[in-house]
Short mmCIF file of C-alpha atoms in Angstrom, two decimals:
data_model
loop_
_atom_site.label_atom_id
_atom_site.label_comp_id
_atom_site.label_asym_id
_atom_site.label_seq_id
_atom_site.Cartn_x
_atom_site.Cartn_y
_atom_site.Cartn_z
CA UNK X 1 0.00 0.00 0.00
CA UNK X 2 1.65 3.25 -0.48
CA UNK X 3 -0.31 5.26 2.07
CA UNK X 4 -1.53 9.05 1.95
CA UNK X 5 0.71 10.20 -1.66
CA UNK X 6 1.14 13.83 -2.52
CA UNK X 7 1.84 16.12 -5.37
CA UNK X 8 4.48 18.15 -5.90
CA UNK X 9 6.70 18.09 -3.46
CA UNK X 10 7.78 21.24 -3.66
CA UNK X 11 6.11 24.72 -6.03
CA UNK X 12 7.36 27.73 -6.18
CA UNK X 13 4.43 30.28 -7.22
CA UNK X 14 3.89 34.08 -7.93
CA UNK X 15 1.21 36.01 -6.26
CA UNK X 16 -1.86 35.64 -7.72
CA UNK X 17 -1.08 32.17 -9.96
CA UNK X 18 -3.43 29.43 -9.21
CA UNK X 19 -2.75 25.76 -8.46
CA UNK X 20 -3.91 22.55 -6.92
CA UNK X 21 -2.02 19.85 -4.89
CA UNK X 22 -3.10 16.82 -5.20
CA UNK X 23 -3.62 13.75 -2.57
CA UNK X 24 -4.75 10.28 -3.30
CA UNK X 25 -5.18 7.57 -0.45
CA UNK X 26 -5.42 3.86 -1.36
CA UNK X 27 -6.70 2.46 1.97
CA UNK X 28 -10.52 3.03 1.64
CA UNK X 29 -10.76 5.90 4.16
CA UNK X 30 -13.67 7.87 4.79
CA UNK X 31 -12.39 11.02 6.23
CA UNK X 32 -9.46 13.13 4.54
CA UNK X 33 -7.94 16.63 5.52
CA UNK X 34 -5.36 19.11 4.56
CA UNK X 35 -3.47 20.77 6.88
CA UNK X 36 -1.04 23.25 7.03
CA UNK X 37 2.27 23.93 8.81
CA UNK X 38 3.90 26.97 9.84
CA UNK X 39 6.87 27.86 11.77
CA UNK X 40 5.96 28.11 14.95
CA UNK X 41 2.07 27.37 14.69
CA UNK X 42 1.64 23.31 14.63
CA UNK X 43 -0.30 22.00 12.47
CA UNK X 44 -3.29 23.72 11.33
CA UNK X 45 -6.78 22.16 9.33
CA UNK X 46 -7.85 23.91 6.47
CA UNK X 47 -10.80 21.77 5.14
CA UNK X 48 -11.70 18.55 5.68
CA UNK X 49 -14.23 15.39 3.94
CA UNK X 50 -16.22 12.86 5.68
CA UNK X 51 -17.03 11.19 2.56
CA UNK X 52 -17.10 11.34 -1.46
CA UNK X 53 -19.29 14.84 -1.98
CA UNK X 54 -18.75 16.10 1.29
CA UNK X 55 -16.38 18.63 3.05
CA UNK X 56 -16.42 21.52 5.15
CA UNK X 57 -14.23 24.41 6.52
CA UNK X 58 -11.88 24.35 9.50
CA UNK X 59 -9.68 26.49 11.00
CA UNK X 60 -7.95 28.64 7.89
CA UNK X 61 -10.24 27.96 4.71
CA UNK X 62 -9.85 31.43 3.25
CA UNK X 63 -7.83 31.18 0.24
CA UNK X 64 -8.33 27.56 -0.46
CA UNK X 65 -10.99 25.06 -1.96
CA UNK X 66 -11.48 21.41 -1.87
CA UNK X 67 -13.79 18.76 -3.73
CA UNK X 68 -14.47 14.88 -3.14
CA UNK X 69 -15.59 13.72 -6.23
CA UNK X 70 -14.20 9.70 -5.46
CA UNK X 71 -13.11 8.43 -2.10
CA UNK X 72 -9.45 8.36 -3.04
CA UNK X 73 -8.52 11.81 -4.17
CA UNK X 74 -8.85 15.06 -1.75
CA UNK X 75 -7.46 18.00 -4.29
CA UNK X 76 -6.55 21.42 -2.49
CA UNK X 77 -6.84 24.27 -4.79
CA UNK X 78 -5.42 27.95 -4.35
CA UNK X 79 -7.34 30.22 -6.74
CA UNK X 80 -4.70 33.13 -6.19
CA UNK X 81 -2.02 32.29 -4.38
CA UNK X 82 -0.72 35.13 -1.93
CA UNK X 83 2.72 35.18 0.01
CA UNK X 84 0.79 34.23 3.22
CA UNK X 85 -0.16 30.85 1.65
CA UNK X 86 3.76 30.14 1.24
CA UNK X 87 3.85 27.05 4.05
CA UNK X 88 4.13 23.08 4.12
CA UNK X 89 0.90 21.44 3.35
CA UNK X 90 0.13 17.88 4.75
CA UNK X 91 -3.52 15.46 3.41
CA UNK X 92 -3.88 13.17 6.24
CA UNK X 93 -6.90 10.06 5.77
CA UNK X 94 -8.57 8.15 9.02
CA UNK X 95 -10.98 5.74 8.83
CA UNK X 96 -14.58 6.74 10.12
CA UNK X 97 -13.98 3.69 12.48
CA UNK X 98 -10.40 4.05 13.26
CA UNK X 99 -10.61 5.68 16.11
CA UNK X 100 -9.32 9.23 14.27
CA UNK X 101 -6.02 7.77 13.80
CA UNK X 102 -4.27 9.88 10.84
CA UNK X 103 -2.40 8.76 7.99
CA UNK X 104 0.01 11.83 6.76
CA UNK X 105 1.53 12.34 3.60
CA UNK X 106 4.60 13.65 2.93
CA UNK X 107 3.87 16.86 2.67
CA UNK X 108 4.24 19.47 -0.46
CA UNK X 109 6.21 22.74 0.38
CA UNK X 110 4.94 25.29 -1.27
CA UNK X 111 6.52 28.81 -1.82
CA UNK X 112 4.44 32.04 -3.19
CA UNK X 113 6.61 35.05 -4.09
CA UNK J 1 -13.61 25.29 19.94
CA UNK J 2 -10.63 23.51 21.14
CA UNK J 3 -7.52 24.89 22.33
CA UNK J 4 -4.47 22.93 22.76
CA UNK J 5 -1.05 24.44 24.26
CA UNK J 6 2.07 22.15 24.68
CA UNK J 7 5.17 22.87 26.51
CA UNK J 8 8.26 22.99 26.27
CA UNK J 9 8.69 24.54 22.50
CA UNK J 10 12.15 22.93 22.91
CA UNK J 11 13.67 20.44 24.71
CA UNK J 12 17.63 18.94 24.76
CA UNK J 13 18.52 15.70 27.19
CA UNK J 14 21.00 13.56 27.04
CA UNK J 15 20.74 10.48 25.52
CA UNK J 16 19.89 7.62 28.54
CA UNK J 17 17.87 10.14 30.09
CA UNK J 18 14.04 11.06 30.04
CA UNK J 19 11.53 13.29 28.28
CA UNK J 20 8.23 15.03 29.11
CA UNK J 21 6.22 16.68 27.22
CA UNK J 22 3.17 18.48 28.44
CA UNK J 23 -0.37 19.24 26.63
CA UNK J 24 -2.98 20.91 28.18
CA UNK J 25 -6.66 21.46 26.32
CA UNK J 26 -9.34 23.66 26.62
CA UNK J 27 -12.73 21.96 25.95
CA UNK J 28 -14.18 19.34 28.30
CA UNK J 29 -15.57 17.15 25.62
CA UNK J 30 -12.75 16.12 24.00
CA UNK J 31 -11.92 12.55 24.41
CA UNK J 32 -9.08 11.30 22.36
CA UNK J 33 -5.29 12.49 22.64
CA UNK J 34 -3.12 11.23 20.06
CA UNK J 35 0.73 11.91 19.93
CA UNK J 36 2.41 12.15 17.13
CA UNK J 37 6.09 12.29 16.37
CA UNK J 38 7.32 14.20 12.91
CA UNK J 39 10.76 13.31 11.49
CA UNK J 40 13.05 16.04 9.65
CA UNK J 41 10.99 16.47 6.17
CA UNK J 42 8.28 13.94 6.96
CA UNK J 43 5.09 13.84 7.92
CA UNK J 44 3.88 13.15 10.97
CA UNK J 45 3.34 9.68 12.55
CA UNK J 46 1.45 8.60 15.43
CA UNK J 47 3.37 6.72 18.14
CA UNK J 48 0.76 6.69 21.37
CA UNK J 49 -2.75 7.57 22.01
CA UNK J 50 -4.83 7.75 25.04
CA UNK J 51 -8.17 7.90 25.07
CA UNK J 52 -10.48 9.49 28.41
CA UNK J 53 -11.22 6.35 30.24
CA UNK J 54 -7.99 5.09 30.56
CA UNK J 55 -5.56 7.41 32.80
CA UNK J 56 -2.23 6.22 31.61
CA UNK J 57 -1.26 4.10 28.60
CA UNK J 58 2.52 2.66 27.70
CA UNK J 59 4.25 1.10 24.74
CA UNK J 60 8.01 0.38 25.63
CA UNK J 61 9.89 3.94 26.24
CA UNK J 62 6.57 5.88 25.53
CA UNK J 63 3.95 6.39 28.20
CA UNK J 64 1.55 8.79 28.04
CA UNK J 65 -0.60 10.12 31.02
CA UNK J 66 -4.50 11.75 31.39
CA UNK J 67 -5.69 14.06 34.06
CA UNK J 68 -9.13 15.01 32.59
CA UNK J 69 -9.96 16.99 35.52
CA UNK J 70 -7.17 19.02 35.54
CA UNK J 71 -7.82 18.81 31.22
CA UNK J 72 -3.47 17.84 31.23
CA UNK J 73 -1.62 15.10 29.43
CA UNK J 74 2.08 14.28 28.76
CA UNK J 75 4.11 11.91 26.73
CA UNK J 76 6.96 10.37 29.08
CA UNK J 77 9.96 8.91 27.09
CA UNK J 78 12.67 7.26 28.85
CA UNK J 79 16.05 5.81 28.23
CA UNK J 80 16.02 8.34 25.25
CA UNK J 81 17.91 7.45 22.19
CA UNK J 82 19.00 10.10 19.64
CA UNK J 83 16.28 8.21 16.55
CA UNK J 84 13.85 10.09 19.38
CA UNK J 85 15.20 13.01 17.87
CA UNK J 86 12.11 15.06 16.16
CA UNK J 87 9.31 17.31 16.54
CA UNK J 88 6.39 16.01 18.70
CA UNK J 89 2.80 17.32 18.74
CA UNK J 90 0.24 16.33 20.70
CA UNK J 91 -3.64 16.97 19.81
CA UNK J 92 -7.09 16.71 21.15
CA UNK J 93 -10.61 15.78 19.33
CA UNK J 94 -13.67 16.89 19.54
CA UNK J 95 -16.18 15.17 17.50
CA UNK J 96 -18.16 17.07 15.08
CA UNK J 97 -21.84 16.30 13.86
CA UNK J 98 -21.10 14.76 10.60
CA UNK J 99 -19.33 11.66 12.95
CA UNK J 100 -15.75 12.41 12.11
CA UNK J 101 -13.24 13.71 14.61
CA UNK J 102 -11.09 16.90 14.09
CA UNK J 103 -8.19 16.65 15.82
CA UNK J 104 -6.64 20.38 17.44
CA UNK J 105 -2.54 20.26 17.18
CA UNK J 106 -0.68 21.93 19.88
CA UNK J 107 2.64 23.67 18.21
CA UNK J 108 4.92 20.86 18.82
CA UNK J 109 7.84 20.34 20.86
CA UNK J 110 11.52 19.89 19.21
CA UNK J 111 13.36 17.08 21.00
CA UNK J 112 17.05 16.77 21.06
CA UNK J 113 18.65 13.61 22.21
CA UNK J 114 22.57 14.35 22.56
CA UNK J 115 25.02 11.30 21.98
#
């Protein structure tokens, strides 16, 4: 199995270019997030899916969309990236009955000048 | 919602010796406290958990304790080895209507483990 996979690893953008990072999980789990990582500031969740067609907002949305159009795939997208977005962005899965016990990628460090 | 804040920010011992790592949260309801440990330019993986019936829980060098009325935990490693070396967070859940569990992330604690 390989897990929780993201891509890139690493982007450098300008501001206002858009983009999407990408996260596929092969281990049938209900429940995917994105989170992001800052300096100083743990981990923080941005949105979050309970299931294919489902997600909602948590801490940070602003700036970013998600969709969960298959049970594998949790795409992040930044419409227009700004230099506040620059960070390290993890997709973590659970299973509904797993007890919330996350799966992280490897993260993708992204860079917006 | 939940707040989680986790002390020390950093933290050196020498290797042989232990570790502790202290959490405390914010909202009453939450019930499951996972730690995780994050290696340099990996994500991170969990190593103990502890949910809030069960006051203290160990695997090998890890232990982890729960004071829910005093809303504390801590990670206890001992005989520390410098592969302990990393960042570790702990968080808290709180579950949310749709069934799933979003976990709060304190800001992590960087553990050094000199030779």
């Amino acid at each position: 199995n390989a897990g929780v996979t993201q891509t890139p690893k690493f982007q450098v953008l300008k501001t206002g270019q858009s983009m999407t990072l990408q996260c596929a999980q092969d281990m049938n789990h209900e429940y995917m997030s994105w989170y992001r990582q800052d300096p100083g500031m743990g981990l923080r969740l941005i949105h979050y899916s309970v299931g294919a067609g489902i997600t909602d907002q948590g801490e940070v949305p602003n700036g970013y969309n998600v969709s969960r159009s298959t049970t594998e795939d949790f795409p992040l997208r930044l419409l227009s990236a700004a230099p506040s977005q620059t960070s390290v962005y993890f997709c973590a899965s659970s299973s509904s009955s797993g007890a919330n016990v996350l799966t992280f990628g490897a993260g993708s460090r992204l860079t917006v000048l | 919602g939940e707040n989680v804040e986790q002390h020390p920010s950093t933290l050196s011992v020498q290797e042989g010796d232990s570790a502790v790592i202290k959490c405390t949260y914010s909202d009453s309801a939450s019930n499951y406290f996972p730690w995780y440990k994050q290696e340099l330019g990996k994500g991170p993986q969990l190593i103990i958990d502890i949910r809030s019936n069960v006051g203290e829980k160990k695997d090998q060098r890890i232990a982890v304790t729960l004071n829910k009325t005093a809303k504390h935990f801590s990670l206890h490693i001992t005989e520390t080895q410098p592969e302990d070396s990393a960042v570790y967070f702990c968080a808290a859940s709180i579950s949310s209507g749709a069934g799933s569990y979003q976990l709060t992330f304190g800001k992590g604690t960087k553990l050094s483990v000199i030779p």
